[in-house]
Coordinates of C-alpha atoms in Angstrom, one line a residue:
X1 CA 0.0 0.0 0.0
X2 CA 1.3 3.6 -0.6
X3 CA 0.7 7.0 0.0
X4 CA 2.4 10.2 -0.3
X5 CA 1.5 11.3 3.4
X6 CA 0.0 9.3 6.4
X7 CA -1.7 11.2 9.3
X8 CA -2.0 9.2 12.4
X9 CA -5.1 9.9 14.2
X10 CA -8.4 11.2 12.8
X11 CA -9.6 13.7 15.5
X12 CA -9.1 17.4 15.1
X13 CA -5.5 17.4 14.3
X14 CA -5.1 14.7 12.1
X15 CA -9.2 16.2 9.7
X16 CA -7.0 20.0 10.2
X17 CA -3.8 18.4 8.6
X18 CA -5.0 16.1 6.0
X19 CA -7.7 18.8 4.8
X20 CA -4.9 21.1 4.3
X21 CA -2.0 18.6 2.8
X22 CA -4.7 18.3 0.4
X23 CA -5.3 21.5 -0.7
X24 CA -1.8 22.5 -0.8
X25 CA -1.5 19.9 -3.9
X26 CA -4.6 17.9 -5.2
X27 CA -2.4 15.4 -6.7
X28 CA -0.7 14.0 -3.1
X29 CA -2.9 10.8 -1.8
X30 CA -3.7 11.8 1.9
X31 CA -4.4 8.7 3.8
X32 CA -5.5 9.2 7.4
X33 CA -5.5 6.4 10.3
X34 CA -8.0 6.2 12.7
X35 CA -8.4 3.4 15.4
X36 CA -11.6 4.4 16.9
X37 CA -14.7 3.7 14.8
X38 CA -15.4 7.1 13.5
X39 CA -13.6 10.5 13.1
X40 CA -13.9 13.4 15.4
X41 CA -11.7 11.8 18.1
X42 CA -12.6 13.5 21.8
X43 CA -14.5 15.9 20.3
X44 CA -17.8 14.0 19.5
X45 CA -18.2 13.3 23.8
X46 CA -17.8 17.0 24.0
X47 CA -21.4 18.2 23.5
X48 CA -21.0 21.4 24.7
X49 CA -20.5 24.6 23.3
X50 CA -17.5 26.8 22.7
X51 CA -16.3 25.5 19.8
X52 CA -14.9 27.5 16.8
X53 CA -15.4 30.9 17.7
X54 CA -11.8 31.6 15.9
X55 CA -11.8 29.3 13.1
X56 CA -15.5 29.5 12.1
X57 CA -16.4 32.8 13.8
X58 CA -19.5 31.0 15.7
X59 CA -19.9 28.8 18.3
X60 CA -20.6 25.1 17.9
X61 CA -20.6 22.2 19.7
X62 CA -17.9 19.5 19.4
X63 CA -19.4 17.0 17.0
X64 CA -20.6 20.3 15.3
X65 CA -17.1 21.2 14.9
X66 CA -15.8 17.7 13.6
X67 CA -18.8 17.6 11.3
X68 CA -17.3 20.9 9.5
X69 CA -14.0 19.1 9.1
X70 CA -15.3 16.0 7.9
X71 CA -17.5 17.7 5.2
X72 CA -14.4 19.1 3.5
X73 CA -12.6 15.8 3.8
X74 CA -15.5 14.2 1.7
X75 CA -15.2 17.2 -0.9
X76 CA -11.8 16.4 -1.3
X77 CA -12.0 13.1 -1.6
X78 CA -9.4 12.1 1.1
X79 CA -9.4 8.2 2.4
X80 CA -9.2 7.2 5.6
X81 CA -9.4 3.6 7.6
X82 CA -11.3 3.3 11.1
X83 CA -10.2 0.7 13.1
X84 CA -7.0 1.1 12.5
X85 CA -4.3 0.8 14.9
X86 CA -0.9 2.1 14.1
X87 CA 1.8 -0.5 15.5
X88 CA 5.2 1.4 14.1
X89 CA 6.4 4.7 12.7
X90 CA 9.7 4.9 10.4
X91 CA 11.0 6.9 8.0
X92 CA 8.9 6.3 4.8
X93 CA 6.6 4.0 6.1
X94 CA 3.9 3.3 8.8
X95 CA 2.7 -0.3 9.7
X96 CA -0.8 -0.6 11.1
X97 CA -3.4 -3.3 11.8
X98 CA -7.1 -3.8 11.3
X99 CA -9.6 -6.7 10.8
X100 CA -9.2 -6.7 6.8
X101 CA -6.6 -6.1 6.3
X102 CA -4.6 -7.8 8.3
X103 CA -1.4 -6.3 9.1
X104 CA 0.1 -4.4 6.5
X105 CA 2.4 -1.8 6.0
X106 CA 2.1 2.1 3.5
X107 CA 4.8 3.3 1.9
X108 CA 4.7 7.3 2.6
X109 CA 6.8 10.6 1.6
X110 CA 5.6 12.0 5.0
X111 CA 3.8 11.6 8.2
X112 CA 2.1 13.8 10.4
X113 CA 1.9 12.3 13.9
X114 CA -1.8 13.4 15.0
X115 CA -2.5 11.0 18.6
X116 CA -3.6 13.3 20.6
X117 CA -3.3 12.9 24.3
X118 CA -4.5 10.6 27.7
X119 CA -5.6 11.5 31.1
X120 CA -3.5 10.7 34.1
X121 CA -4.9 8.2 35.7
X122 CA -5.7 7.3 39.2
X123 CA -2.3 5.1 39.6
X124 CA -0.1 8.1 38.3
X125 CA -1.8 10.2 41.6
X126 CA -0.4 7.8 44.1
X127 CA -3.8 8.7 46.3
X128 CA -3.7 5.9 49.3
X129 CA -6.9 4.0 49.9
X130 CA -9.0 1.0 48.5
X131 CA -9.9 0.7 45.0
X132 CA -13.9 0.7 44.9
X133 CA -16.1 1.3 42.0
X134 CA -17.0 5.1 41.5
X135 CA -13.4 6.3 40.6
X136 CA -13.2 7.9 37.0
X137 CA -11.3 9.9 34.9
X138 CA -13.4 13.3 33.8
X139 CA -12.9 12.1 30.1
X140 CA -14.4 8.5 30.9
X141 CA -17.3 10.3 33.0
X142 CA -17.9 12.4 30.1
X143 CA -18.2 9.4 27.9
X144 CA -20.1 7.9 29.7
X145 CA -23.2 10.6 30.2
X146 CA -22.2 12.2 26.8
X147 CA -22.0 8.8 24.8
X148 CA -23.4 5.7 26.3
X149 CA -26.0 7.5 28.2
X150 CA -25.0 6.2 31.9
X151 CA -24.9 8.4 34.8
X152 CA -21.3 7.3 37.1
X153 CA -23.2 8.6 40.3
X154 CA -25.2 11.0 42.5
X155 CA -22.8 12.7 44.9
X156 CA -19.6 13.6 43.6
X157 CA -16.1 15.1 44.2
X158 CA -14.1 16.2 41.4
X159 CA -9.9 16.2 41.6
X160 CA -8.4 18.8 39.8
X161 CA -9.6 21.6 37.5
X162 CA -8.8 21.3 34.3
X163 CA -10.8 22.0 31.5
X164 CA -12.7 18.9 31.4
X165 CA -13.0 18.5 35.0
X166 CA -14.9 22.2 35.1
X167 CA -17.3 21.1 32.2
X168 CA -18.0 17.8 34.0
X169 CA -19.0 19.7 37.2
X170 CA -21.7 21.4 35.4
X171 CA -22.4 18.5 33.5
X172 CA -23.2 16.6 36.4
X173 CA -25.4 19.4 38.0
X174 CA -27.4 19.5 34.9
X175 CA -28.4 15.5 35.0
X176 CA -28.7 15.8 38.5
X177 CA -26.2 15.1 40.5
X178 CA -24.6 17.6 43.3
X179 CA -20.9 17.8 43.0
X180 CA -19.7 18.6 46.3
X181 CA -16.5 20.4 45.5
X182 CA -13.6 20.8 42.8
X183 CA -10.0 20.2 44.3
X184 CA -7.0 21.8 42.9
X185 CA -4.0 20.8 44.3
X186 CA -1.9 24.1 42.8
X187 CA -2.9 27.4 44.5
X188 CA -4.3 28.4 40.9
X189 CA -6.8 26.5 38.6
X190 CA -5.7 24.9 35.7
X191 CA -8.5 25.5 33.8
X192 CA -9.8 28.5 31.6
X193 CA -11.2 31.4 33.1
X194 CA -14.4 31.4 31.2
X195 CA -15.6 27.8 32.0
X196 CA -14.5 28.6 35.7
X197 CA -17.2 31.1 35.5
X198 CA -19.6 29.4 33.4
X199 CA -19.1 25.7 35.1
X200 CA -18.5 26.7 38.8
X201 CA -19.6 30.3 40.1
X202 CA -22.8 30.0 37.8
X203 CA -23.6 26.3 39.6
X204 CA -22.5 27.7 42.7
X205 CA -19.9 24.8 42.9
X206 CA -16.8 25.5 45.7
X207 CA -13.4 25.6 44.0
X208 CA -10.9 24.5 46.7
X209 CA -7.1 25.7 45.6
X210 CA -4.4 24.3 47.7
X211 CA -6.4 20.8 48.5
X212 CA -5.9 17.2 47.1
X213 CA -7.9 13.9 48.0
X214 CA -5.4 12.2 50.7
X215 CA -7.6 8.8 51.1
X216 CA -10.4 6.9 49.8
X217 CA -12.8 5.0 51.4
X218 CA -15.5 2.6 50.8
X219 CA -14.9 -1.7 49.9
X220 CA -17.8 -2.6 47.0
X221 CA -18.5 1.5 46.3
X222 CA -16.5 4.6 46.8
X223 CA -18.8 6.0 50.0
X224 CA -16.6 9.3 51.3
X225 CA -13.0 11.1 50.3
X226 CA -10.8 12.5 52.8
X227 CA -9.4 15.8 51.5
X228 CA -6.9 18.3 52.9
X229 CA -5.4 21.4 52.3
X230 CA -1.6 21.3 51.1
X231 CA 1.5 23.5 52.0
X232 CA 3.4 24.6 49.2
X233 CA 5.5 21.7 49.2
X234 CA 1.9 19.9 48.0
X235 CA 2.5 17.9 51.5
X236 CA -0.9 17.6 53.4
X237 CA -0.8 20.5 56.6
X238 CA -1.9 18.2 59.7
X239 CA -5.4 19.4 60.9
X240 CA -7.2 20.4 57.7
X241 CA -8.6 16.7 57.1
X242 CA -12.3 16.9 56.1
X243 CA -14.0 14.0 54.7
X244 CA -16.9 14.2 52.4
X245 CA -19.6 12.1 51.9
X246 CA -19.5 10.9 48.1
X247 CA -20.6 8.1 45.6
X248 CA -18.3 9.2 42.6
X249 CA -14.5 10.8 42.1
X250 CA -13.8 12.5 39.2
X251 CA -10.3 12.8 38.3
X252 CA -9.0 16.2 36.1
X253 CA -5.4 15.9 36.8
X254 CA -3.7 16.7 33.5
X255 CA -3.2 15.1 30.2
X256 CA -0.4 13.1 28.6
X257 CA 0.6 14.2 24.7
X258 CA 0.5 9.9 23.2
X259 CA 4.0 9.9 22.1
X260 CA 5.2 5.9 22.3
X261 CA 5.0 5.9 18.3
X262 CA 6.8 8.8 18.5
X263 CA 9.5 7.7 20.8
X264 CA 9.6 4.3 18.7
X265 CA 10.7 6.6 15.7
X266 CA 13.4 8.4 17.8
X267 CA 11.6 11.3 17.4
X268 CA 13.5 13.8 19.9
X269 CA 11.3 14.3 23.1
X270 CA 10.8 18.1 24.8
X271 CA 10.7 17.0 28.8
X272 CA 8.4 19.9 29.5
X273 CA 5.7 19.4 27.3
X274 CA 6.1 15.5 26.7
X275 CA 5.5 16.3 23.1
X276 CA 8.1 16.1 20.2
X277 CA 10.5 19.1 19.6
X278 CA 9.2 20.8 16.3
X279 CA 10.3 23.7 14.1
X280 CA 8.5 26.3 12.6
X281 CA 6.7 23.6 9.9
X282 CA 6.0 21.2 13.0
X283 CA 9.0 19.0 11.6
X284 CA 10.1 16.8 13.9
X285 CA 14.2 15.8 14.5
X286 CA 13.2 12.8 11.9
X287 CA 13.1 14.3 8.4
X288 CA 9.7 13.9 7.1
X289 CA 8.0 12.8 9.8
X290 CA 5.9 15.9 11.8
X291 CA 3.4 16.4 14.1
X292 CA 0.8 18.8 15.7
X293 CA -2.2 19.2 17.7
X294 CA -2.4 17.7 21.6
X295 CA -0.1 15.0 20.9
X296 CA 2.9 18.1 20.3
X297 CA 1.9 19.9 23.4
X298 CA -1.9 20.6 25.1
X299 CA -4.1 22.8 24.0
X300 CA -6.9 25.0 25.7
X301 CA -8.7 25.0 22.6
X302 CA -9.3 23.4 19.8
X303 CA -9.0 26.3 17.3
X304 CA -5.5 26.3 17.7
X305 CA -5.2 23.4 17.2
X306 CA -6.8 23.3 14.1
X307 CA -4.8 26.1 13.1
X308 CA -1.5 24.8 13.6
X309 CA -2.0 21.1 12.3
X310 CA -3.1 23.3 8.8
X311 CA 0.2 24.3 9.1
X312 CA 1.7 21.0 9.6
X313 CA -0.5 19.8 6.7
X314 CA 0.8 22.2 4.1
X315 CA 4.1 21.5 5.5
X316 CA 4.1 18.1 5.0
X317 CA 2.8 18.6 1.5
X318 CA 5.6 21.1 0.8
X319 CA 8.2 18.6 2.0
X320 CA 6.8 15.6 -0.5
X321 CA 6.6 18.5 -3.6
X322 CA 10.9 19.5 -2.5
X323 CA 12.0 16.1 -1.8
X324 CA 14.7 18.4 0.3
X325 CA 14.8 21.3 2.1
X326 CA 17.4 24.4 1.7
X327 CA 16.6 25.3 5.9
X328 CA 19.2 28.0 5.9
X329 CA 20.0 29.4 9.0
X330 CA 18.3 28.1 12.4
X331 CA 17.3 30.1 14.8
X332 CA 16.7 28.4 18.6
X333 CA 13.8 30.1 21.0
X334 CA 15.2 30.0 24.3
X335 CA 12.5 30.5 27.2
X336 CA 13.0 31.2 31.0
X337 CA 11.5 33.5 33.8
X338 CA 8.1 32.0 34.2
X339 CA 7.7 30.6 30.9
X340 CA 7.6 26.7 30.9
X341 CA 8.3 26.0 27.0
X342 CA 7.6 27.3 23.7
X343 CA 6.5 25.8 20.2
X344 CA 8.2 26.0 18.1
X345 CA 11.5 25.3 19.7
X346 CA 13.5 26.6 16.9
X347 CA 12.7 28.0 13.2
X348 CA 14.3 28.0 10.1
X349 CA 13.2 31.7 8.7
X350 CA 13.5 30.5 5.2
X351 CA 11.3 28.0 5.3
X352 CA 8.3 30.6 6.9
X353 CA 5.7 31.5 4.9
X354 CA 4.2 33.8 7.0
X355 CA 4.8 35.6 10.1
X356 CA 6.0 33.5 12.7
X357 CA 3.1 32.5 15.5
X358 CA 4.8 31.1 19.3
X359 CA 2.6 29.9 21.7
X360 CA 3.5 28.8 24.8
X361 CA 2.7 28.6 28.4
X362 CA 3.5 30.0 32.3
X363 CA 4.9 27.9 34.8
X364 CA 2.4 30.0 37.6
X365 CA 0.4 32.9 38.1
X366 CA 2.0 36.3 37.5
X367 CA -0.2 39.2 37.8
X368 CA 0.6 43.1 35.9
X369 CA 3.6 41.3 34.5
X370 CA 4.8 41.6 30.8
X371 CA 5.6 39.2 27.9
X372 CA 9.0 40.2 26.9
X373 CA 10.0 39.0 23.4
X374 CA 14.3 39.4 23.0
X375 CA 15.8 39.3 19.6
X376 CA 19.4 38.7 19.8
X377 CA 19.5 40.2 23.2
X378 CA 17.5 43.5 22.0
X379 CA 13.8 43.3 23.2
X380 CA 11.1 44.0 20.4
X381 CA 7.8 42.9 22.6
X382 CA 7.3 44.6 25.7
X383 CA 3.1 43.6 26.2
X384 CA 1.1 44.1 29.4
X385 CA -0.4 41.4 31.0
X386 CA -3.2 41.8 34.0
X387 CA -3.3 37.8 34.7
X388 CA -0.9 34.9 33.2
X389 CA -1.8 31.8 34.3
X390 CA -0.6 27.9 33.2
X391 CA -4.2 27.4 32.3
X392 CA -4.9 29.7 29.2
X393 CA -2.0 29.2 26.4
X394 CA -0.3 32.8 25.4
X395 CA 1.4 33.7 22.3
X396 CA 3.2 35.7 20.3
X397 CA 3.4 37.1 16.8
X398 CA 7.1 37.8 14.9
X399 CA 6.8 39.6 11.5
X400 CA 9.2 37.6 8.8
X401 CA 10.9 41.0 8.0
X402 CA 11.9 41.5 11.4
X403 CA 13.6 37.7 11.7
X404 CA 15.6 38.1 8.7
X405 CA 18.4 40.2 10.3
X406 CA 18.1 37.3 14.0
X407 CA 21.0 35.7 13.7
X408 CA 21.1 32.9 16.7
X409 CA 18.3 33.5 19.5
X410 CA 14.9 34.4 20.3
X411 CA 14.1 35.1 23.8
X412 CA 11.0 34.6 25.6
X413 CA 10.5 35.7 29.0
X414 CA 7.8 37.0 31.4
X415 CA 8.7 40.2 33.5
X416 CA 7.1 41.6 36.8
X417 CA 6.3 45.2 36.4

């Protein structure tokens, strides 16, 4: 079997990237590789709103959202297999499985790495206590109301408050349930601002910073959690145990970027996102092999992600039409003071075809603070900032004019005023 590029994943990444690989040149065969048993990926459980404000200038709901995506991949005749799992990732070639066909193996130009990402599971937590029925991850809970149409429980107690934690708190409310309270074991929520708003405050739902679950209890059933508030060591403080009653934990304690196939290709590995280390195309260290959406770092939403894995899309199509690349000069963005890591990582200015978009987030809250942007040591960006917080992603814009005279570093920093 061949192909001139393979994406790996059909959720919002891998529809953004093929859609675009394929209008960069209608004469490439796209092939995209989906093991569930439809496209969409996590976005047809997520049947709220909120969706595509940027890239559709209106608000949808997920499988809304996907439904746009996969509408264009029909006009442009792009093929894809469902139930596919993707076993290995090399250099010119991807080896996969499904009933059909079997195993078999397609002979590619490129590959764009589209997995997406995991929750962090109960046994990554290290919480002590028994193991009864009623513990969940907020994405399985979501399936499960959004989807299958069960209900986990009646009483519950969410950990953490990411994103999907927040939306299963009102979630919950609105089938019924009473969520007792949202734990956060940081001192600041890891969530967006709007859906703390919209998902807590407007349910009147307590948001409890500086707190983690410290035991479960119950044999057949989860029956109560014992929570506490934490120094900021994130060690339990002695005489703040409270236990709460509860049927049902949720847990929202950060998401994983699916890299093994990546790792299997010696793809090279950034340790503070967990994703691989791109360039301003979304190539990856391997030649011809890229990648984009959650599984290259976490997004807060899913426009941007759409937006960059367009990018990676016509990249990848570029990069079958060259055979080679003439990169020029690189450039490396170097990040410290508060900021946690950047994507890109570096950037070959040649190779842009626009201006230059780096996104990247906080490693805590820093209020009145700027976003300083350095240019081989001379500062270009100076912008004011009320809030940054690790929750909402920031970025910045760098004309292509203004790079052509950069000769070694871009510098991103955050400043207090």
């Amino acid at each position: 079997m061949k192909a001139d590029i393979v994406i790996i994943g059909g959720g919002p990444a891998g529809l953004a990237a093929a859609i675009a690989a394929a209008k960069e040149d209608r004469s490439l065969s796209v092939l995209i590789l989906e093991r569930d048993s439809e496209l969409g990926g996590i976005l047809n459980q997520c049947i709220h709103n909120g969706f595509g404000l940027h890239t559709f200038n209106e608000e949808l709901t997920g499988p809304e959202y996907a439904s746009r995506f996969e509408d264009q991949l029909d006009d442009l005749g792009i093929k894809y297999m469902l139930n596919t799992m993707v076993l290995n990732v090399a250099s010119g070639s991807v080896t996969a499985v499904n009933s059909s066909e079997g195993v078999f193996t397609v002979e590619c130009s490129a590959i764009v790495l589209c997995m997406g990402c995991r929750e962090r599971p109960r046994g990554a937590l290290n919480i002590p206590g028994l193991r009864p029925a009623g513990v969940f991850t907020a994405g399985t809970a979501q399936r499960l109301v959004n989807i299958e149409g069960y209900m986990p429980g009646k009483e519950v107690v969410i950990l953490g408050s990411g994103d999907i934690g927040l939306i299963m708190a009102r979630r919950m409310t609105l089938e019924g349930a009473k969520v007792k309270a949202v734990c956060e074991l940081m001192p600041y929520s890891g969530g967006l601002k709007r859906n703390i708003v919209q998902c807590l405050d407007d349910f009147d739902i307590p948001l409890l910073l500086s707190h983690t679950v410290i035991d479960i209890k119950g044999k057949e059933r989860l029956t109560s959690v014992v929570i506490a508030e934490v120094d900021e060591r994130s060690k339990p403080i002695p005489g703040t145990e409270q236990e709460i009653p509860c049927d049902t934990l949720l847990l929202s304690c950060g998401l994983i970027p699916e890299n093994e196939l990546s790792r299997a290709a010696e793809v090279k590995i950034n340790p503070a996102t967990n994703g691989p280390v791109v360039n301003e195309s979304f190539e990856t260290s391997v030649p011809g092999i890229f990648a984009c959406g959650n599984v290259l770092h976490v997004h807060d939403l899913v426009d941007y992600v759409s937006e960059e894995s367009a990018r990676a899309g016509r990249s990848a199509a570029r990069y079958v039409k060259a055979s080679s690349s003439e990169s020029g000069a690189v450039i490396q963005i170097t990040n410290g003071n508060g900021v946690r890591y950047t994507v890109p990582s570096f950037v070959r200015v040649n190779e842009l075809d626009s201006d230059l978009v780096i996104r990247f987030r906080s490693g805590g809250v820093y209020k009145d603070s700027y976003i300083d942007v350095s240019l081989d040591g001379v500062r270009s960006i100076h912008r004011r900032k009320q809030i940054i917080t690790p929750g909402e992603m920031e970025q910045v814009i760098l004309k292509k004019d203004d790079l052509l005279n950069v000769k070694d570093i871009i510098d991103i920093a955050i400043t207090e005023s």
